[in-house]
Short mmCIF file of C-alpha atoms in Angstrom, two decimals:
data_model
loop_
_atom_site.label_atom_id
_atom_site.label_comp_id
_atom_site.label_asym_id
_atom_site.label_seq_id
_atom_site.Cartn_x
_atom_site.Cartn_y
_atom_site.Cartn_z
CA UNK R 1 30.58 -31.27 -44.03
CA UNK R 2 31.11 -33.62 -41.36
CA UNK R 3 32.99 -30.85 -39.40
CA UNK R 4 29.93 -28.54 -39.93
CA UNK R 5 27.36 -31.10 -38.61
CA UNK R 6 29.66 -31.91 -35.54
CA UNK R 7 29.80 -28.20 -34.87
CA UNK R 8 25.97 -27.90 -34.95
CA UNK R 9 25.45 -30.90 -32.85
CA UNK R 10 27.86 -29.30 -30.12
CA UNK R 11 26.11 -25.90 -30.48
CA UNK R 12 22.66 -27.74 -30.07
CA UNK R 13 23.83 -29.85 -27.02
CA UNK R 14 25.14 -26.56 -25.28
CA UNK R 15 21.54 -25.26 -25.68
CA UNK R 16 19.99 -28.47 -24.13
CA UNK R 17 18.25 -28.02 -20.77
CA UNK R 18 19.85 -29.27 -17.68
CA UNK R 19 18.14 -31.65 -15.38
CA UNK R 20 16.29 -30.18 -12.29
CA UNK R 21 17.05 -31.92 -9.08
CA UNK R 22 15.37 -31.83 -5.71
CA UNK R 23 18.26 -29.80 -4.42
CA UNK R 24 17.54 -27.23 -7.06
CA UNK R 25 14.02 -27.00 -5.91
CA UNK R 26 14.93 -26.79 -2.23
CA UNK R 27 17.18 -23.88 -3.26
CA UNK R 28 14.34 -22.25 -5.26
CA UNK R 29 11.99 -22.46 -2.27
CA UNK R 30 14.55 -21.06 0.31
CA UNK R 31 15.26 -18.13 -2.11
CA UNK R 32 11.46 -17.50 -2.07
CA UNK R 33 11.23 -17.89 1.61
CA UNK R 34 13.63 -15.36 2.49
CA UNK R 35 13.00 -12.91 -0.17
CA UNK R 36 9.24 -13.12 0.07
CA UNK R 37 8.18 -9.65 1.06
CA UNK R 38 11.35 -7.67 0.28
CA UNK R 39 10.46 -6.64 -3.34
CA UNK R 40 6.70 -6.31 -2.55
CA UNK R 41 4.95 -3.85 -4.99
CA UNK R 42 1.47 -2.76 -5.80
CA UNK R 43 1.92 -3.64 -9.30
CA UNK R 44 3.14 -7.18 -9.04
CA UNK R 45 3.08 -7.86 -5.36
CA UNK R 46 5.35 -10.81 -4.78
CA UNK R 47 6.15 -11.73 -8.42
CA UNK R 48 9.63 -10.43 -8.04
CA UNK R 49 10.32 -12.74 -5.20
CA UNK R 50 9.05 -15.60 -7.11
CA UNK R 51 11.02 -14.72 -10.25
CA UNK R 52 14.26 -14.32 -7.70
CA UNK R 53 13.44 -17.88 -6.53
CA UNK R 54 13.24 -19.37 -10.02
CA UNK R 55 16.04 -17.56 -11.62
CA UNK R 56 18.76 -20.44 -11.04
CA UNK R 57 16.33 -22.99 -12.43
CA UNK R 58 15.37 -21.04 -15.38
CA UNK R 59 19.02 -20.33 -16.13
CA UNK R 60 19.58 -24.14 -16.31
CA UNK R 61 16.66 -24.65 -18.51
CA UNK R 62 16.88 -21.93 -21.21
CA UNK R 63 20.25 -21.40 -22.57
CA UNK R 64 19.05 -19.25 -25.29
CA UNK R 65 18.66 -15.43 -24.19
CA UNK R 66 15.44 -14.86 -25.85
CA UNK R 67 13.99 -17.87 -24.24
CA UNK R 68 15.38 -16.92 -20.86
CA UNK R 69 13.86 -13.54 -20.94
CA UNK R 70 10.43 -14.90 -22.08
CA UNK R 71 10.66 -17.45 -18.94
CA UNK R 72 11.50 -14.30 -16.66
CA UNK R 73 8.54 -12.21 -17.98
CA UNK R 74 6.21 -15.37 -17.36
CA UNK R 75 7.09 -15.46 -13.83
CA UNK R 76 7.00 -11.71 -13.29
CA UNK R 77 3.21 -11.37 -13.63
CA UNK R 78 1.13 -10.55 -10.79
CA UNK R 79 1.50 -13.07 -7.89
CA UNK R 80 0.67 -13.18 -4.22
CA UNK R 81 0.13 -16.11 -1.92
CA UNK R 82 1.00 -17.38 1.49
CA UNK R 83 4.58 -18.12 2.15
CA UNK R 84 4.85 -21.86 2.90
CA UNK R 85 1.53 -23.52 1.62
CA UNK R 86 1.20 -21.38 -1.48
CA UNK R 87 4.82 -20.56 -2.03
CA UNK R 88 5.98 -24.25 -1.48
CA UNK R 89 3.45 -25.67 -3.92
CA UNK R 90 3.66 -23.13 -6.61
CA UNK R 91 7.43 -22.96 -6.43
CA UNK R 92 7.73 -26.64 -7.05
CA UNK R 93 4.81 -26.76 -9.72
CA UNK R 94 6.48 -23.86 -11.72
CA UNK R 95 9.86 -25.59 -11.71
CA UNK R 96 8.14 -28.91 -13.08
CA UNK R 97 6.03 -26.96 -15.59
CA UNK R 98 9.18 -24.71 -16.77
CA UNK R 99 11.23 -28.00 -17.33
CA UNK R 100 8.39 -29.42 -19.58
CA UNK R 101 8.32 -26.12 -21.40
CA UNK R 102 11.98 -26.19 -22.04
CA UNK R 103 12.04 -29.65 -23.20
CA UNK R 104 9.13 -28.73 -25.79
CA UNK R 105 11.10 -25.92 -27.08
CA UNK R 106 14.48 -27.70 -27.33
CA UNK R 107 12.94 -30.80 -29.12
CA UNK R 108 10.75 -28.46 -31.61
CA UNK R 109 7.66 -30.19 -30.20
CA UNK R 110 4.19 -28.70 -30.04
CA UNK R 111 4.17 -26.28 -27.13
CA UNK R 112 1.67 -27.82 -24.70
CA UNK R 113 2.68 -25.76 -21.71
CA UNK R 114 1.42 -22.57 -23.08
CA UNK R 115 2.08 -19.29 -21.26
CA UNK R 116 -1.60 -18.80 -20.31
CA UNK R 117 -1.79 -22.41 -18.77
CA UNK R 118 1.17 -21.79 -16.40
CA UNK R 119 -0.21 -18.33 -15.30
CA UNK R 120 -3.71 -19.63 -14.95
CA UNK R 121 -2.42 -22.39 -12.80
CA UNK R 122 -0.75 -20.17 -10.59
CA UNK R 123 -3.87 -17.72 -10.45
CA UNK R 124 -6.11 -20.67 -9.61
CA UNK R 125 -3.93 -21.95 -6.83
CA UNK R 126 -2.45 -18.85 -5.19
CA UNK R 127 -5.65 -17.71 -3.55
CA UNK R 128 -7.03 -21.09 -2.39
CA UNK R 129 -3.60 -21.97 -1.04
CA UNK R 130 -3.24 -18.78 0.77
CA UNK R 131 -6.50 -19.14 2.51
CA UNK R 132 -5.53 -22.69 3.91
CA UNK R 133 -2.07 -21.48 4.72
CA UNK R 134 -3.20 -18.35 6.60
CA UNK R 135 -5.90 -20.38 8.54
CA UNK R 136 -3.42 -23.28 9.41
CA UNK R 137 -0.18 -21.40 10.16
CA UNK R 138 -1.08 -17.74 11.31
CA UNK R 139 -4.53 -18.73 12.66
CA UNK R 140 -3.53 -22.09 14.49
CA UNK R 141 0.05 -23.31 14.65
CA UNK R 142 1.77 -20.16 15.79
CA UNK R 143 -0.75 -19.80 18.41
CA UNK R 144 0.02 -23.33 19.71
CA UNK R 145 3.60 -22.33 19.98
CA UNK R 146 2.72 -19.22 21.80
CA UNK R 147 0.30 -21.06 24.12
CA UNK R 148 3.14 -23.49 25.10
CA UNK R 149 5.59 -20.71 25.63
CA UNK R 150 3.26 -18.34 27.73
CA UNK R 151 4.07 -19.96 31.13
CA UNK R 152 7.88 -19.72 30.40
CA UNK R 153 7.33 -16.00 29.59
CA UNK R 154 5.36 -15.40 32.75
CA UNK R 155 8.19 -16.86 34.79
CA UNK R 156 10.59 -14.47 33.04
CA UNK R 157 12.33 -16.86 30.97
CA UNK R 158 13.91 -15.78 27.70
CA UNK R 159 12.67 -19.01 26.12
CA UNK R 160 9.27 -17.77 26.40
CA UNK R 161 10.00 -15.24 23.71
CA UNK R 162 12.35 -17.49 21.51
CA UNK R 163 10.57 -20.57 21.45
CA UNK R 164 7.55 -19.57 19.58
CA UNK R 165 9.47 -17.45 17.11
CA UNK R 166 12.22 -20.18 16.50
CA UNK R 167 9.85 -23.12 16.39
CA UNK R 168 7.54 -21.27 13.81
CA UNK R 169 10.32 -20.21 11.59
CA UNK R 170 11.76 -23.74 11.41
CA UNK R 171 8.03 -25.25 10.92
CA UNK R 172 7.26 -22.73 8.04
CA UNK R 173 10.64 -23.40 6.21
CA UNK R 174 10.42 -27.24 6.58
CA UNK R 175 6.84 -27.23 5.43
CA UNK R 176 7.50 -25.08 2.40
CA UNK R 177 10.47 -27.17 1.22
CA UNK R 178 8.30 -30.41 1.74
CA UNK R 179 5.56 -28.95 -0.42
CA UNK R 180 7.94 -27.54 -3.05
CA UNK R 181 9.65 -30.93 -3.43
CA UNK R 182 6.57 -32.95 -3.39
CA UNK R 183 4.67 -30.67 -5.94
CA UNK R 184 7.66 -30.95 -8.34
CA UNK R 185 7.50 -34.54 -8.32
CA UNK R 186 3.91 -34.67 -8.85
CA UNK R 187 4.05 -32.11 -11.68
CA UNK R 188 0.79 -30.67 -12.99
CA UNK R 189 -1.16 -33.10 -10.60
CA UNK R 190 0.25 -31.13 -7.49
CA UNK R 191 -3.23 -30.09 -6.46
CA UNK R 192 -3.79 -33.81 -5.56
CA UNK R 193 -1.32 -33.35 -2.64
CA UNK R 194 -3.65 -30.83 -1.22
CA UNK R 195 -6.81 -32.87 -1.68
CA UNK R 196 -5.21 -36.02 -0.25
CA UNK R 197 -6.88 -37.62 2.65
CA UNK R 198 -3.89 -37.22 4.91
CA UNK R 199 -3.57 -33.63 4.40
CA UNK R 200 -7.37 -32.87 4.70
CA UNK R 201 -7.09 -34.77 8.04
CA UNK R 202 -4.19 -32.89 9.17
CA UNK R 203 -6.02 -29.61 8.39
CA UNK R 204 -9.22 -30.62 10.28
CA UNK R 205 -7.25 -31.83 13.46
CA UNK R 206 -5.10 -28.65 13.52
CA UNK R 207 -8.17 -26.60 12.99
CA UNK R 208 -9.89 -28.28 16.09
CA UNK R 209 -6.71 -28.04 18.29
CA UNK R 210 -6.31 -24.45 17.25
CA UNK R 211 -10.06 -23.72 18.42
CA UNK R 212 -9.11 -25.41 21.79
CA UNK R 213 -6.04 -23.48 22.15
CA UNK R 214 -7.68 -20.02 21.44
CA UNK R 215 -10.34 -21.15 24.06
CA UNK R 216 -7.91 -21.91 26.69
CA UNK R 217 -5.84 -18.60 25.90
CA UNK R 218 -8.89 -16.52 26.13
CA UNK R 219 -9.99 -18.20 29.31
CA UNK R 220 -6.72 -17.95 31.05
CA UNK R 221 -5.23 -14.64 30.00
CA UNK R 222 -8.19 -12.34 29.18
CA UNK R 223 -8.88 -11.10 32.72
CA UNK R 224 -12.29 -9.61 33.03
CA UNK R 225 -14.24 -9.60 36.41
CA UNK R 226 -17.30 -7.83 37.88
CA UNK R 227 -16.96 -5.74 40.88
CA UNK R 228 -20.78 -5.35 41.35
CA UNK R 229 -22.15 -6.23 44.83
CA UNK R 230 -25.52 -5.66 46.42
CA UNK R 231 -27.85 -6.62 49.28
CA UNK R 232 -31.60 -7.81 49.22
CA UNK R 233 -33.25 -8.32 52.56
CA UNK R 234 -29.97 -8.71 54.09
CA UNK R 235 -28.49 -11.10 51.81
CA UNK R 236 -25.43 -10.27 49.83
CA UNK R 237 -24.96 -11.01 46.36
CA UNK R 238 -21.76 -10.85 44.44
CA UNK R 239 -22.20 -11.01 40.84
CA UNK R 240 -18.88 -12.45 39.70
CA UNK R 241 -19.57 -15.49 41.97
CA UNK R 242 -22.84 -15.95 40.71
CA UNK R 243 -21.56 -15.86 37.12
CA UNK R 244 -18.74 -18.14 37.91
CA UNK R 245 -21.40 -20.72 39.09
CA UNK R 246 -23.54 -20.35 36.10
CA UNK R 247 -20.81 -20.21 33.33
CA UNK R 248 -17.13 -19.76 34.62
CA UNK R 249 -15.34 -17.22 32.31
CA UNK R 250 -18.36 -15.94 30.70
CA UNK R 251 -17.06 -12.43 30.73
CA UNK R 252 -13.75 -13.01 29.13
CA UNK R 253 -15.67 -15.16 26.66
CA UNK R 254 -18.03 -12.08 26.12
CA UNK R 255 -15.09 -9.82 25.48
CA UNK R 256 -13.61 -12.21 22.87
CA UNK R 257 -16.83 -12.81 21.09
CA UNK R 258 -17.67 -9.06 21.13
CA UNK R 259 -14.40 -8.34 19.36
CA UNK R 260 -14.97 -11.22 17.06
CA UNK R 261 -18.41 -9.62 16.18
CA UNK R 262 -16.83 -6.38 15.59
CA UNK R 263 -14.35 -7.76 13.15
CA UNK R 264 -17.05 -9.69 11.23
CA UNK R 265 -19.12 -6.57 10.85
CA UNK R 266 -16.57 -3.90 10.45
CA UNK R 267 -13.43 -5.71 8.95
CA UNK R 268 -10.16 -6.58 10.70
CA UNK R 269 -9.82 -2.94 11.94
CA UNK R 270 -7.59 -3.60 14.96
CA UNK R 271 -7.08 -0.06 16.09
CA UNK R 272 -10.85 0.73 16.11
CA UNK R 273 -11.61 -2.47 17.90
CA UNK R 274 -8.82 -1.68 20.60
CA UNK R 275 -10.16 2.03 21.13
CA UNK R 276 -13.92 0.81 21.36
CA UNK R 277 -12.84 -1.94 23.73
CA UNK R 278 -11.07 0.43 25.88
CA UNK R 279 -13.90 3.05 25.91
CA UNK R 280 -16.51 0.31 26.78
CA UNK R 281 -14.38 -0.88 29.61
CA UNK R 282 -13.60 2.45 31.04
CA UNK R 283 -17.39 3.18 31.27
CA UNK R 284 -18.32 -0.06 32.82
CA UNK R 285 -15.49 0.38 35.33
CA UNK R 286 -16.63 3.82 35.95
CA UNK R 287 -20.22 3.02 36.76
CA UNK R 288 -19.03 0.15 38.96
CA UNK R 289 -20.13 -2.96 36.84
CA UNK R 290 -16.34 -4.00 36.23
#
């Protein structure tokens, strides 16, 4: 009888979930980071990437094959978000929630970490975090790196091409690891990280800086000038000189704002915008305005 009890205890201990460490969470995020778009599908979008990221953690938590299969299915439902902000927070958060679920199942407790709760948490965060991440990373930070490197590129230095690529890649990987580890530590309260004063201040500061950088890029590298000249009563008028005295850079600004207006009305149809812009500029150049 004693040997049977001892055997059951050993068997039960073998099924116990292992402790998830910060190293495990870092590894999970990096797996997500480098597999992000590889298994992209219309049915599940980026869910296979998330499952691939979570697999080592799930294998440490669920020693029973049926439980492991159920966890795989939970993480394979439709999922789509931004790489570092959404991916980082949700990878860490799912690691924490799966750990709690595994402990509840192992100790035969009431299952509070239900499947619906876990998926609804992902669904609620993935869109909001994707919006923040796209605005900050793709809409601001990468252009800051590009703006820094433009002078080097104009001088023919390879650093002009490599600097923004390398810096942006390092920035996103480091940011994603930070978010993943922080959200794992904070568990179900990880959304508080995104609402904290420090993060919100950083978002606002980067947004303002991004607007300045976009204005600088438009003013310096969008070259549009008028060639229109005429004379009245013997006095020559050069339109470009007059415009420069009123609002320097008004023509490049008009072009940028025109493209922006097109995107807001027609959607992000880049090819159409380029074709219309080319046609308009050809016509204006042909009649001697530009």
